Amino acid sequence: MPRSSATRTSWSFDSKRVAQGEPLVELRDISLKFVSYFDKQYSLKRAALDLILRRSGPAPTSEFWALSNINLRIAKGERIGIVGSNGAGKSTLLRLLSRIYPPTSGSIRVRGSIAPLIEMGAGFNPELSGNENILLNGAMLGISKVEMQKKVDGIFEFTGLREFADLPLKYYSSGMYMRLAFAIATEIEPDILLIDESLGTGDAAFVDKAKARITGLLDRSNVVVIVSHDMTALRELCERGLWMHKGRIIADGPIDQIVDDYLTQSFSLASA
Amino acid sequence: MTTRTGVSVPHTEYFPQPKPPRLAWRWASIVADDRSQLTRFWPVIQNMVSQELRVRYQRSVLGFFWTLLNPILMMTTMSLVFSQVFGVDNKLYAVYLFAGMVPWGFLSNSVTESAFCIIASEGLIRKIYLPKLIFPLTKLLINLTTFILSMAALFVLLIPLGAKLSFSLLLLPVAVLLLAIFTLGLGLIVATMNTFYRDCGHLVAVFLQAWYFATPIMYELSRLPERVQWRLWLNPVFPFIRLFQVIIYDGRFPDLTTFLAAAGVALVSLGVGYAAFKCHEDKLVFRL
């Protein structure tokens, strides 16, 4: 039984070599299968029994294609908004792009550095202070300590958290947490920024600042991919829209059109 | 379709696609990739090691001393028991115990912690990409640091009891390195297995306990009957422990056989562990 394994996945973090017009991200026939087992954990006892009784491997209850046949090319400077109902595979796609999930089949090619904002505070250590977390997070995103130290000021400037710099992160509020994560991910100026529903949790002033910052990133022709249910924000920030449904991309076009189609569709579904 | 007559060219179409011909080349590229990844993420490892060390000893008054206290108490108890009850009249018994027990502690702690390192880092693995090799490696380095520090500190404490400074101590770093390689290999195997089969973590603890008694750490090799002694060479950890005992307790240079045995076992362990880990690295995230 084929299990998930990365096939022909190539990654490179050297963005300078990207020729003009070449896509930064290229997904070819990407599929991703999740297998859930009866008792979730395939235990040693089961394995031994299977071996003795010559049963073949763990009996999967359900196979679930989280993504199927995704073909996608993202060029430099594109800002993409992904819409779709819950469970359509939007977040899974972002996880795939940020290399957390390997594809079951197909090939991915990503050129350039990636900063994922998929879940808030990924890679933060609550025991450490804000300052130390900035350095740690930078290291995880591939920025050296010296380089990151230059950016610390900018991050505290943007978040307004300077007075809490030496406070362990476990005492931060969730809003402060989010602000810090966002500021780090954007301050390092990644080639590709992936955002999942994270603009919702700040106060109004911060959301405006965040939007301005994303637009700023775009001016330097970085790729931004946003997954959100906030249609106004998507219209404001993105230019290209993807509509995902049951693990497939069913529409790809200008954001306004995609959002309109999506809204009419889901509205008609809701009223039907 | 064309039909060909005469001498036909053998039809060469493979389905499924043939694997790359040389296994060795594939592994060479995997190793090269890991090397560049680990250099890139080296600061993360450093940071995780230093943070965890700090968190471990933060806010406890005795701090690092706790790491020393455990073997000291153990050694005191064992010395008393063995000298009083079993009548071992060896003044250097404490030194002998120290030479075997501290390296064993390093091995057993690292392996136990490695078993759960992937599962414990679920939050990180599901949120951000990191080479998974980081986690067992971090566990190893943390334990290696405490091992080296406690080794040095305990040695100083044992000098009044008869631990002697000798030139053979210069070989200690080599012994430590070999033991660390061996331990890393075991850690990788256990980390992979435990992520797929959660029972392994519990088995490991039991297994290590049995292994401890099967290794001449508390008892001396020379006290065993002559005809049984060779069997100890079947115990993969024996050459490592022997290295430490010869260097620290006997105060002489270990013979080449012991060194070669240890190096061989260490390389096999690392090779198997690395291969097992790399073959399943991609699937780990689906089993969390």
PDB file of C-alpha atoms in Angstrom, chain B:
ATOM      1  CA  MET B   1       2.199   1.585 -34.010  1.00  0.00           C
ATOM      2  CA  THR B   2       5.033   0.312 -36.122  1.00  0.00           C
ATOM      3  CA  THR B   3       5.927  -3.301 -36.338  1.00  0.00           C
ATOM      4  CA  ARG B   4       9.548  -3.999 -36.651  1.00  0.00           C
ATOM      5  CA  THR B   5      11.041  -6.995 -38.305  1.00  0.00           C
ATOM      6  CA  GLY B   6      14.507  -8.326 -38.051  1.00  0.00           C
ATOM      7  CA  VAL B   7      16.672  -7.911 -35.060  1.00  0.00           C
ATOM      8  CA  SER B   8      14.529  -5.952 -32.666  1.00  0.00           C
ATOM      9  CA  VAL B   9      15.852  -3.481 -30.207  1.00  0.00           C
ATOM     10  CA  PRO B  10      14.978  -4.708 -26.753  1.00  0.00           C
ATOM     11  CA  HIS B  11      11.928  -2.898 -25.555  1.00  0.00           C
ATOM     12  CA  THR B  12      12.960  -0.674 -22.704  1.00  0.00           C
ATOM     13  CA  GLU B  13      10.038   0.787 -20.922  1.00  0.00           C
ATOM     14  CA  TYR B  14       9.812   0.513 -17.208  1.00  0.00           C
ATOM     15  CA  PHE B  15       6.713   0.608 -15.214  1.00  0.00           C
ATOM     16  CA  PRO B  16       6.831   1.757 -12.522  1.00  0.00           C
ATOM     17  CA  GLN B  17       9.777   4.039 -13.012  1.00  0.00           C
ATOM     18  CA  PRO B  18      13.073   2.367 -12.186  1.00  0.00           C
ATOM     19  CA  LYS B  19      14.746   3.442  -9.020  1.00  0.00           C
ATOM     20  CA  PRO B  20      17.916   5.465  -9.401  1.00  0.00           C
ATOM     21  CA  PRO B  21      20.555   2.816 -10.118  1.00  0.00           C
ATOM     22  CA  ARG B  22      22.972   3.443  -7.301  1.00  0.00           C
ATOM     23  CA  LEU B  23      21.648   3.293  -3.792  1.00  0.00           C
ATOM     24  CA  ALA B  24      24.907   4.733  -2.561  1.00  0.00           C
ATOM     25  CA  TRP B  25      24.467   7.859  -4.650  1.00  0.00           C
ATOM     26  CA  ARG B  26      21.000   8.440  -3.334  1.00  0.00           C
ATOM     27  CA  TRP B  27      22.214   8.213   0.233  1.00  0.00           C
ATOM     28  CA  ALA B  28      25.163  10.440  -0.547  1.00  0.00           C
ATOM     29  CA  SER B  29      22.822  13.145  -1.728  1.00  0.00           C
ATOM     30  CA  ILE B  30      20.596  12.664   1.317  1.00  0.00           C
ATOM     31  CA  VAL B  31      23.567  13.084   3.614  1.00  0.00           C
ATOM     32  CA  ALA B  32      24.780  16.128   1.708  1.00  0.00           C
ATOM     33  CA  ASP B  33      21.321  17.652   1.944  1.00  0.00           C
ATOM     34  CA  ASP B  34      21.201  17.003   5.674  1.00  0.00           C
ATOM     35  CA  ARG B  35      24.566  18.582   6.149  1.00  0.00           C
ATOM     36  CA  SER B  36      23.505  21.814   4.504  1.00  0.00           C
ATOM     37  CA  GLN B  37      20.200  21.764   6.379  1.00  0.00           C
ATOM     38  CA  LEU B  38      21.863  21.241   9.725  1.00  0.00           C
ATOM     39  CA  THR B  39      24.344  24.049   9.102  1.00  0.00           C
ATOM     40  CA  ARG B  40      21.439  26.287   8.211  1.00  0.00           C
ATOM     41  CA  PHE B  41      19.495  25.335  11.301  1.00  0.00           C
ATOM     42  CA  TRP B  42      22.507  25.085  13.628  1.00  0.00           C
ATOM     43  CA  PRO B  43      21.517  28.252  15.505  1.00  0.00           C
ATOM     44  CA  VAL B  44      18.137  26.654  16.250  1.00  0.00           C
ATOM     45  CA  ILE B  45      19.851  23.624  17.749  1.00  0.00           C
ATOM     46  CA  GLN B  46      22.165  25.813  19.788  1.00  0.00           C
ATOM     47  CA  ASN B  47      19.271  27.855  21.005  1.00  0.00           C
ATOM     48  CA  MET B  48      17.151  24.827  21.925  1.00  0.00           C
ATOM     49  CA  VAL B  49      20.035  23.211  23.787  1.00  0.00           C
ATOM     50  CA  SER B  50      20.939  26.274  25.803  1.00  0.00           C
ATOM     51  CA  GLN B  51      17.309  27.097  26.548  1.00  0.00           C
ATOM     52  CA  GLU B  52      16.496  23.617  27.725  1.00  0.00           C
ATOM     53  CA  LEU B  53      19.566  23.504  29.928  1.00  0.00           C
ATOM     54  CA  ARG B  54      18.582  26.813  31.408  1.00  0.00           C
ATOM     55  CA  VAL B  55      14.965  25.856  31.943  1.00  0.00           C
ATOM     56  CA  ARG B  56      16.036  22.624  33.633  1.00  0.00           C
ATOM     57  CA  TYR B  57      18.104  24.322  36.286  1.00  0.00           C
ATOM     58  CA  GLN B  58      16.274  27.619  36.504  1.00  0.00           C
ATOM     59  CA  ARG B  59      14.672  28.357  39.847  1.00  0.00           C
ATOM     60  CA  SER B  60      16.068  25.298  41.568  1.00  0.00           C
ATOM     61  CA  VAL B  61      18.418  26.420  44.282  1.00  0.00           C
ATOM     62  CA  LEU B  62      20.981  23.724  43.735  1.00  0.00           C
ATOM     63  CA  GLY B  63      20.823  24.032  39.956  1.00  0.00           C
ATOM     64  CA  PHE B  64      23.414  21.969  38.188  1.00  0.00           C
ATOM     65  CA  PHE B  65      24.360  20.322  41.467  1.00  0.00           C
ATOM     66  CA  TRP B  66      21.290  18.109  41.143  1.00  0.00           C
ATOM     67  CA  THR B  67      22.892  16.433  38.178  1.00  0.00           C
ATOM     68  CA  LEU B  68      25.877  15.559  40.355  1.00  0.00           C
ATOM     69  CA  LEU B  69      23.888  14.635  43.423  1.00  0.00           C
ATOM     70  CA  ASN B  70      22.207  11.703  41.769  1.00  0.00           C
ATOM     71  CA  PRO B  71      25.375   9.784  40.851  1.00  0.00           C
ATOM     72  CA  ILE B  72      27.037  10.784  44.118  1.00  0.00           C
ATOM     73  CA  LEU B  73      24.213   9.341  46.202  1.00  0.00           C
ATOM     74  CA  MET B  74      24.064   6.301  43.993  1.00  0.00           C
ATOM     75  CA  MET B  75      27.783   5.739  44.277  1.00  0.00           C
ATOM     76  CA  THR B  76      27.772   6.167  48.024  1.00  0.00           C
ATOM     77  CA  THR B  77      24.958   3.690  48.452  1.00  0.00           C
ATOM     78  CA  MET B  78      26.481   1.166  46.109  1.00  0.00           C
ATOM     79  CA  SER B  79      29.911   1.445  47.687  1.00  0.00           C
ATOM     80  CA  LEU B  80      28.442   0.897  51.122  1.00  0.00           C
ATOM     81  CA  VAL B  81      26.298  -2.015  50.036  1.00  0.00           C
ATOM     82  CA  PHE B  82      29.037  -3.732  48.132  1.00  0.00           C
ATOM     83  CA  SER B  83      31.737  -3.238  50.712  1.00  0.00           C
ATOM     84  CA  GLN B  84      29.596  -4.078  53.748  1.00  0.00           C
ATOM     85  CA  VAL B  85      27.220  -6.698  52.429  1.00  0.00           C
ATOM     86  CA  PHE B  86      29.155  -8.394  49.663  1.00  0.00           C
ATOM     87  CA  GLY B  87      32.500  -7.819  51.247  1.00  0.00           C
ATOM     88  CA  VAL B  88      34.169  -6.253  48.262  1.00  0.00           C
ATOM     89  CA  ASP B  89      37.314  -4.855  49.820  1.00  0.00           C
ATOM     90  CA  ASN B  90      38.277  -2.496  47.120  1.00  0.00           C
ATOM     91  CA  LYS B  91      38.919   1.081  48.143  1.00  0.00           C
ATOM     92  CA  LEU B  92      38.754   2.132  44.545  1.00  0.00           C
ATOM     93  CA  TYR B  93      35.316   0.656  44.076  1.00  0.00           C
ATOM     94  CA  ALA B  94      33.746   4.129  44.046  1.00  0.00           C
ATOM     95  CA  VAL B  95      36.048   5.124  41.198  1.00  0.00           C
ATOM     96  CA  TYR B  96      35.189   1.963  39.306  1.00  0.00           C
ATOM     97  CA  LEU B  97      31.503   2.646  39.779  1.00  0.00           C
ATOM     98  CA  PHE B  98      31.935   6.211  38.616  1.00  0.00           C
ATOM     99  CA  ALA B  99      33.805   5.178  35.470  1.00  0.00           C
ATOM    100  CA  GLY B 100      30.946   2.993  34.319  1.00  0.00           C
ATOM    101  CA  MET B 101      27.910   4.685  35.742  1.00  0.00           C
ATOM    102  CA  VAL B 102      28.305   8.200  34.437  1.00  0.00           C
ATOM    103  CA  PRO B 103      28.677   7.141  30.764  1.00  0.00           C
ATOM    104  CA  TRP B 104      25.808   4.714  31.209  1.00  0.00           C
ATOM    105  CA  GLY B 105      23.658   7.493  32.657  1.00  0.00           C
ATOM    106  CA  PHE B 106      24.368   9.582  29.587  1.00  0.00           C
ATOM    107  CA  LEU B 107      23.376   6.760  27.265  1.00  0.00           C
ATOM    108  CA  SER B 108      20.247   5.805  29.101  1.00  0.00           C
ATOM    109  CA  ASN B 109      19.024   9.385  29.588  1.00  0.00           C
ATOM    110  CA  SER B 110      19.627  10.314  25.973  1.00  0.00           C
ATOM    111  CA  VAL B 111      17.880   7.240  24.635  1.00  0.00           C
ATOM    112  CA  THR B 112      14.882   7.644  26.922  1.00  0.00           C
ATOM    113  CA  GLU B 113      14.516  11.305  26.038  1.00  0.00           C
ATOM    114  CA  SER B 114      15.018  10.671  22.324  1.00  0.00           C
ATOM    115  CA  ALA B 115      12.150   8.198  22.352  1.00  0.00           C
ATOM    116  CA  PHE B 116       9.691  10.968  23.089  1.00  0.00           C
ATOM    117  CA  CYS B 117      11.397  13.865  21.363  1.00  0.00           C
ATOM    118  CA  ILE B 118       9.343  13.791  18.156  1.00  0.00           C
ATOM    119  CA  ILE B 119       6.041  13.352  19.968  1.00  0.00           C
ATOM    120  CA  ALA B 120       6.874  16.086  22.443  1.00  0.00           C
ATOM    121  CA  SER B 121       7.701  18.521  19.653  1.00  0.00           C
ATOM    122  CA  GLU B 122       4.372  17.987  17.930  1.00  0.00           C
ATOM    123  CA  GLY B 123       3.456  21.634  18.354  1.00  0.00           C
ATOM    124  CA  LEU B 124       6.555  22.711  16.511  1.00  0.00           C
ATOM    125  CA  ILE B 125       6.522  20.062  13.807  1.00  0.00           C
ATOM    126  CA  ARG B 126       2.939  20.759  12.803  1.00  0.00           C
ATOM    127  CA  LYS B 127       3.411  24.486  12.627  1.00  0.00           C
ATOM    128  CA  ILE B 128       6.741  25.184  11.064  1.00  0.00           C
ATOM    129  CA  TYR B 129       9.220  23.312   8.941  1.00  0.00           C
ATOM    130  CA  LEU B 130      12.342  22.103  10.714  1.00  0.00           C
ATOM    131  CA  PRO B 131      14.559  19.191   9.740  1.00  0.00           C
ATOM    132  CA  LYS B 132      13.358  16.458  12.087  1.00  0.00           C
ATOM    133  CA  LEU B 133      16.925  15.416  12.789  1.00  0.00           C
ATOM    134  CA  ILE B 134      17.134  18.477  15.016  1.00  0.00           C
ATOM    135  CA  PHE B 135      15.080  16.912  17.783  1.00  0.00           C
ATOM    136  CA  PRO B 136      17.094  13.768  18.562  1.00  0.00           C
ATOM    137  CA  LEU B 137      20.268  15.755  18.026  1.00  0.00           C
ATOM    138  CA  THR B 138      19.183  18.367  20.556  1.00  0.00           C
ATOM    139  CA  LYS B 139      18.437  15.687  23.135  1.00  0.00           C
ATOM    140  CA  LEU B 140      21.856  14.180  22.562  1.00  0.00           C
ATOM    141  CA  LEU B 141      23.670  17.485  22.888  1.00  0.00           C
ATOM    142  CA  ILE B 142      21.833  18.423  26.074  1.00  0.00           C
ATOM    143  CA  ASN B 143      22.783  15.156  27.707  1.00  0.00           C
ATOM    144  CA  LEU B 144      26.280  15.318  26.322  1.00  0.00           C
ATOM    145  CA  THR B 145      26.806  18.690  27.950  1.00  0.00           C
ATOM    146  CA  THR B 146      25.637  17.535  31.355  1.00  0.00           C
ATOM    147  CA  PHE B 147      27.609  14.322  30.918  1.00  0.00           C
ATOM    148  CA  ILE B 148      30.884  16.103  30.259  1.00  0.00           C
ATOM    149  CA  LEU B 149      30.333  18.609  33.056  1.00  0.00           C
ATOM    150  CA  SER B 150      29.386  15.999  35.622  1.00  0.00           C
ATOM    151  CA  MET B 151      32.237  13.766  34.519  1.00  0.00           C
ATOM    152  CA  ALA B 152      34.717  16.564  35.160  1.00  0.00           C
ATOM    153  CA  ALA B 153      33.166  17.598  38.450  1.00  0.00           C
ATOM    154  CA  LEU B 154      32.866  14.070  39.796  1.00  0.00           C
ATOM    155  CA  PHE B 155      36.407  13.257  38.823  1.00  0.00           C
ATOM    156  CA  VAL B 156      37.674  16.143  40.878  1.00  0.00           C
ATOM    157  CA  LEU B 157      35.547  14.979  43.803  1.00  0.00           C
ATOM    158  CA  LEU B 158      36.952  11.483  43.497  1.00  0.00           C
ATOM    159  CA  ILE B 159      40.612  12.447  43.540  1.00  0.00           C
ATOM    160  CA  PRO B 160      40.778  12.180  47.343  1.00  0.00           C
ATOM    161  CA  LEU B 161      39.243   8.703  47.045  1.00  0.00           C
ATOM    162  CA  GLY B 162      42.004   7.546  44.777  1.00  0.00           C
ATOM    163  CA  ALA B 163      41.122   8.568  41.252  1.00  0.00           C
ATOM    164  CA  LYS B 164      44.454   9.144  39.613  1.00  0.00           C
ATOM    165  CA  LEU B 165      45.491  11.577  36.961  1.00  0.00           C
ATOM    166  CA  SER B 166      47.250   9.844  34.153  1.00  0.00           C
ATOM    167  CA  PHE B 167      48.160  10.432  30.562  1.00  0.00           C
ATOM    168  CA  SER B 168      45.517   7.960  29.468  1.00  0.00           C
ATOM    169  CA  LEU B 169      42.908  10.559  30.373  1.00  0.00           C
ATOM    170  CA  LEU B 170      43.886  12.316  27.178  1.00  0.00           C
ATOM    171  CA  LEU B 171      42.029   9.595  25.330  1.00  0.00           C
ATOM    172  CA  LEU B 172      38.814  10.359  27.182  1.00  0.00           C
ATOM    173  CA  PRO B 173      37.477  12.742  24.477  1.00  0.00           C
ATOM    174  CA  VAL B 174      37.744   9.949  21.911  1.00  0.00           C
ATOM    175  CA  ALA B 175      35.801   7.612  24.162  1.00  0.00           C
ATOM    176  CA  VAL B 176      33.170  10.291  24.732  1.00  0.00           C
ATOM    177  CA  LEU B 177      32.876  10.908  21.003  1.00  0.00           C
ATOM    178  CA  LEU B 178      32.450   7.216  20.215  1.00  0.00           C
ATOM    179  CA  LEU B 179      29.858   6.799  22.928  1.00  0.00           C
ATOM    180  CA  ALA B 180      27.999   9.874  21.649  1.00  0.00           C
ATOM    181  CA  ILE B 181      27.875   8.453  18.116  1.00  0.00           C
ATOM    182  CA  PHE B 182      26.591   5.138  19.416  1.00  0.00           C
ATOM    183  CA  THR B 183      23.975   6.882  21.530  1.00  0.00           C
ATOM    184  CA  LEU B 184      22.816   9.084  18.659  1.00  0.00           C
ATOM    185  CA  GLY B 185      22.238   6.000  16.531  1.00  0.00           C
ATOM    186  CA  LEU B 186      20.182   4.335  19.249  1.00  0.00           C
ATOM    187  CA  GLY B 187      18.290   7.566  19.836  1.00  0.00           C
ATOM    188  CA  LEU B 188      17.364   7.836  16.162  1.00  0.00           C
ATOM    189  CA  ILE B 189      16.087   4.256  16.064  1.00  0.00           C
ATOM    190  CA  VAL B 190      14.044   4.709  19.212  1.00  0.00           C
ATOM    191  CA  ALA B 191      12.673   8.096  18.129  1.00  0.00           C
ATOM    192  CA  THR B 192      11.430   6.627  14.857  1.00  0.00           C
ATOM    193  CA  MET B 193       9.928   3.528  16.423  1.00  0.00           C
ATOM    194  CA  ASN B 194       8.214   5.310  19.251  1.00  0.00           C
ATOM    195  CA  THR B 195       6.498   7.759  16.921  1.00  0.00           C
ATOM    196  CA  PHE B 196       4.910   4.903  15.021  1.00  0.00           C
ATOM    197  CA  TYR B 197       4.390   2.518  17.908  1.00  0.00           C
ATOM    198  CA  ARG B 198       3.847   4.362  21.143  1.00  0.00           C
ATOM    199  CA  ASP B 199       4.487   1.240  23.209  1.00  0.00           C
ATOM    200  CA  CYS B 200       8.177   1.424  22.435  1.00  0.00           C
ATOM    201  CA  GLY B 201       8.839   4.252  24.839  1.00  0.00           C
ATOM    202  CA  HIS B 202       7.778   2.078  27.748  1.00  0.00           C
ATOM    203  CA  LEU B 203       9.647  -0.922  26.460  1.00  0.00           C
ATOM    204  CA  VAL B 204      12.805   1.142  26.155  1.00  0.00           C
ATOM    205  CA  ALA B 205      12.808   1.905  29.881  1.00  0.00           C
ATOM    206  CA  VAL B 206      12.505  -1.751  30.793  1.00  0.00           C
ATOM    207  CA  PHE B 207      15.047  -2.777  28.231  1.00  0.00           C
ATOM    208  CA  LEU B 208      17.586  -0.220  29.443  1.00  0.00           C
ATOM    209  CA  GLN B 209      17.194  -1.465  32.988  1.00  0.00           C
ATOM    210  CA  ALA B 210      17.955  -5.023  31.936  1.00  0.00           C
ATOM    211  CA  TRP B 211      20.818  -3.867  29.787  1.00  0.00           C
ATOM    212  CA  TYR B 212      22.317  -2.016  32.740  1.00  0.00           C
ATOM    213  CA  PHE B 213      22.591  -5.195  34.738  1.00  0.00           C
ATOM    214  CA  ALA B 214      23.947  -7.140  31.785  1.00  0.00           C
ATOM    215  CA  THR B 215      26.837  -4.718  31.529  1.00  0.00           C
ATOM    216  CA  PRO B 216      29.720  -4.827  34.022  1.00  0.00           C
ATOM    217  CA  ILE B 217      29.092  -1.454  35.622  1.00  0.00           C
ATOM    218  CA  MET B 218      28.349  -2.399  39.209  1.00  0.00           C
ATOM    219  CA  TYR B 219      30.316  -5.633  39.192  1.00  0.00           C
ATOM    220  CA  GLU B 220      33.854  -6.000  38.023  1.00  0.00           C
ATOM    221  CA  LEU B 221      34.755  -7.896  34.918  1.00  0.00           C
ATOM    222  CA  SER B 222      37.527  -9.817  36.681  1.00  0.00           C
ATOM    223  CA  ARG B 223      35.083 -11.238  39.207  1.00  0.00           C
ATOM    224  CA  LEU B 224      33.257 -13.162  36.532  1.00  0.00           C
ATOM    225  CA  PRO B 225      34.401 -16.704  35.769  1.00  0.00           C
ATOM    226  CA  GLU B 226      36.962 -16.812  33.015  1.00  0.00           C
ATOM    227  CA  ARG B 227      34.816 -18.835  30.628  1.00  0.00           C
ATOM    228  CA  VAL B 228      31.925 -16.369  30.805  1.00  0.00           C
ATOM    229  CA  GLN B 229      33.933 -13.235  30.198  1.00  0.00           C
ATOM    230  CA  TRP B 230      34.023 -13.477  26.403  1.00  0.00           C
ATOM    231  CA  ARG B 231      30.240 -13.341  26.272  1.00  0.00           C
ATOM    232  CA  LEU B 232      30.359  -9.739  27.373  1.00  0.00           C
ATOM    233  CA  TRP B 233      31.779  -8.843  23.989  1.00  0.00           C
ATOM    234  CA  LEU B 234      28.389  -9.725  22.571  1.00  0.00           C
ATOM    235  CA  ASN B 235      27.000  -6.796  24.508  1.00  0.00           C
ATOM    236  CA  PRO B 236      27.268  -3.831  22.140  1.00  0.00           C
ATOM    237  CA  VAL B 237      27.695  -1.273  24.902  1.00  0.00           C
ATOM    238  CA  PHE B 238      30.464  -3.210  26.611  1.00  0.00           C
ATOM    239  CA  PRO B 239      33.406  -1.831  24.550  1.00  0.00           C
ATOM    240  CA  PHE B 240      32.343   1.724  25.364  1.00  0.00           C
ATOM    241  CA  ILE B 241      32.003   1.160  29.080  1.00  0.00           C
ATOM    242  CA  ARG B 242      35.267  -0.777  29.023  1.00  0.00           C
ATOM    243  CA  LEU B 243      37.008   2.189  27.416  1.00  0.00           C
ATOM    244  CA  PHE B 244      35.954   4.444  30.247  1.00  0.00           C
ATOM    245  CA  GLN B 245      36.841   1.914  32.903  1.00  0.00           C
ATOM    246  CA  VAL B 246      40.281   1.236  31.510  1.00  0.00           C
ATOM    247  CA  ILE B 247      41.052   4.915  31.065  1.00  0.00           C
ATOM    248  CA  ILE B 248      39.718   6.169  34.388  1.00  0.00           C
ATOM    249  CA  TYR B 249      39.906   3.226  36.756  1.00  0.00           C
ATOM    250  CA  ASP B 250      42.919   1.313  35.483  1.00  0.00           C
ATOM    251  CA  GLY B 251      44.648   4.489  34.396  1.00  0.00           C
ATOM    252  CA  ARG B 252      46.219   2.871  31.372  1.00  0.00           C
ATOM    253  CA  PHE B 253      45.761   3.085  27.630  1.00  0.00           C
ATOM    254  CA  PRO B 254      43.039   0.790  26.307  1.00  0.00           C
ATOM    255  CA  ASP B 255      44.141  -1.716  23.708  1.00  0.00           C
ATOM    256  CA  LEU B 256      43.362  -1.192  20.071  1.00  0.00           C
ATOM    257  CA  THR B 257      40.790  -3.997  19.904  1.00  0.00           C
ATOM    258  CA  THR B 258      38.525  -2.252  22.360  1.00  0.00           C
ATOM    259  CA  PHE B 259      38.813   0.974  20.398  1.00  0.00           C
ATOM    260  CA  LEU B 260      38.094  -0.705  17.088  1.00  0.00           C
ATOM    261  CA  ALA B 261      35.180  -2.633  18.542  1.00  0.00           C
ATOM    262  CA  ALA B 262      33.694   0.555  19.941  1.00  0.00           C
ATOM    263  CA  ALA B 263      34.209   2.456  16.695  1.00  0.00           C
ATOM    264  CA  GLY B 264      32.660  -0.363  14.663  1.00  0.00           C
ATOM    265  CA  VAL B 265      29.616  -0.660  16.887  1.00  0.00           C
ATOM    266  CA  ALA B 266      29.212   3.117  16.939  1.00  0.00           C
ATOM    267  CA  LEU B 267      29.254   3.364  13.149  1.00  0.00           C
ATOM    268  CA  VAL B 268      26.808   0.514  12.685  1.00  0.00           C
ATOM    269  CA  SER B 269      24.473   2.032  15.232  1.00  0.00           C
ATOM    270  CA  LEU B 270      24.600   5.467  13.624  1.00  0.00           C
ATOM    271  CA  GLY B 271      24.183   4.009  10.141  1.00  0.00           C
ATOM    272  CA  VAL B 272      21.143   1.950  11.053  1.00  0.00           C
ATOM    273  CA  GLY B 273      19.619   4.759  13.084  1.00  0.00           C
ATOM    274  CA  TYR B 274      20.154   7.338  10.383  1.00  0.00           C
ATOM    275  CA  ALA B 275      18.746   5.113   7.639  1.00  0.00           C
ATOM    276  CA  ALA B 276      15.700   4.223   9.719  1.00  0.00           C
ATOM    277  CA  PHE B 277      15.069   7.836  10.591  1.00  0.00           C
ATOM    278  CA  LYS B 278      15.481   9.174   7.058  1.00  0.00           C
ATOM    279  CA  CYS B 279      13.220   6.516   5.561  1.00  0.00           C
ATOM    280  CA  HIS B 280      10.394   7.569   7.825  1.00  0.00           C
ATOM    281  CA  GLU B 281      11.118  11.240   8.318  1.00  0.00           C
ATOM    282  CA  ASP B 282       8.410  12.399   5.934  1.00  0.00           C
ATOM    283  CA  LYS B 283       5.739  10.227   7.470  1.00  0.00           C
ATOM    284  CA  LEU B 284       6.407  11.342  11.037  1.00  0.00           C
ATOM    285  CA  VAL B 285       4.156  14.383  10.754  1.00  0.00           C
ATOM    286  CA  PHE B 286       1.157  12.207   9.855  1.00  0.00           C
ATOM    287  CA  ARG B 287       1.604  10.069  12.932  1.00  0.00           C
ATOM    288  CA  LEU B 288       1.562  12.800  15.540  1.00  0.00           C
TER     289      LEU B 288
END
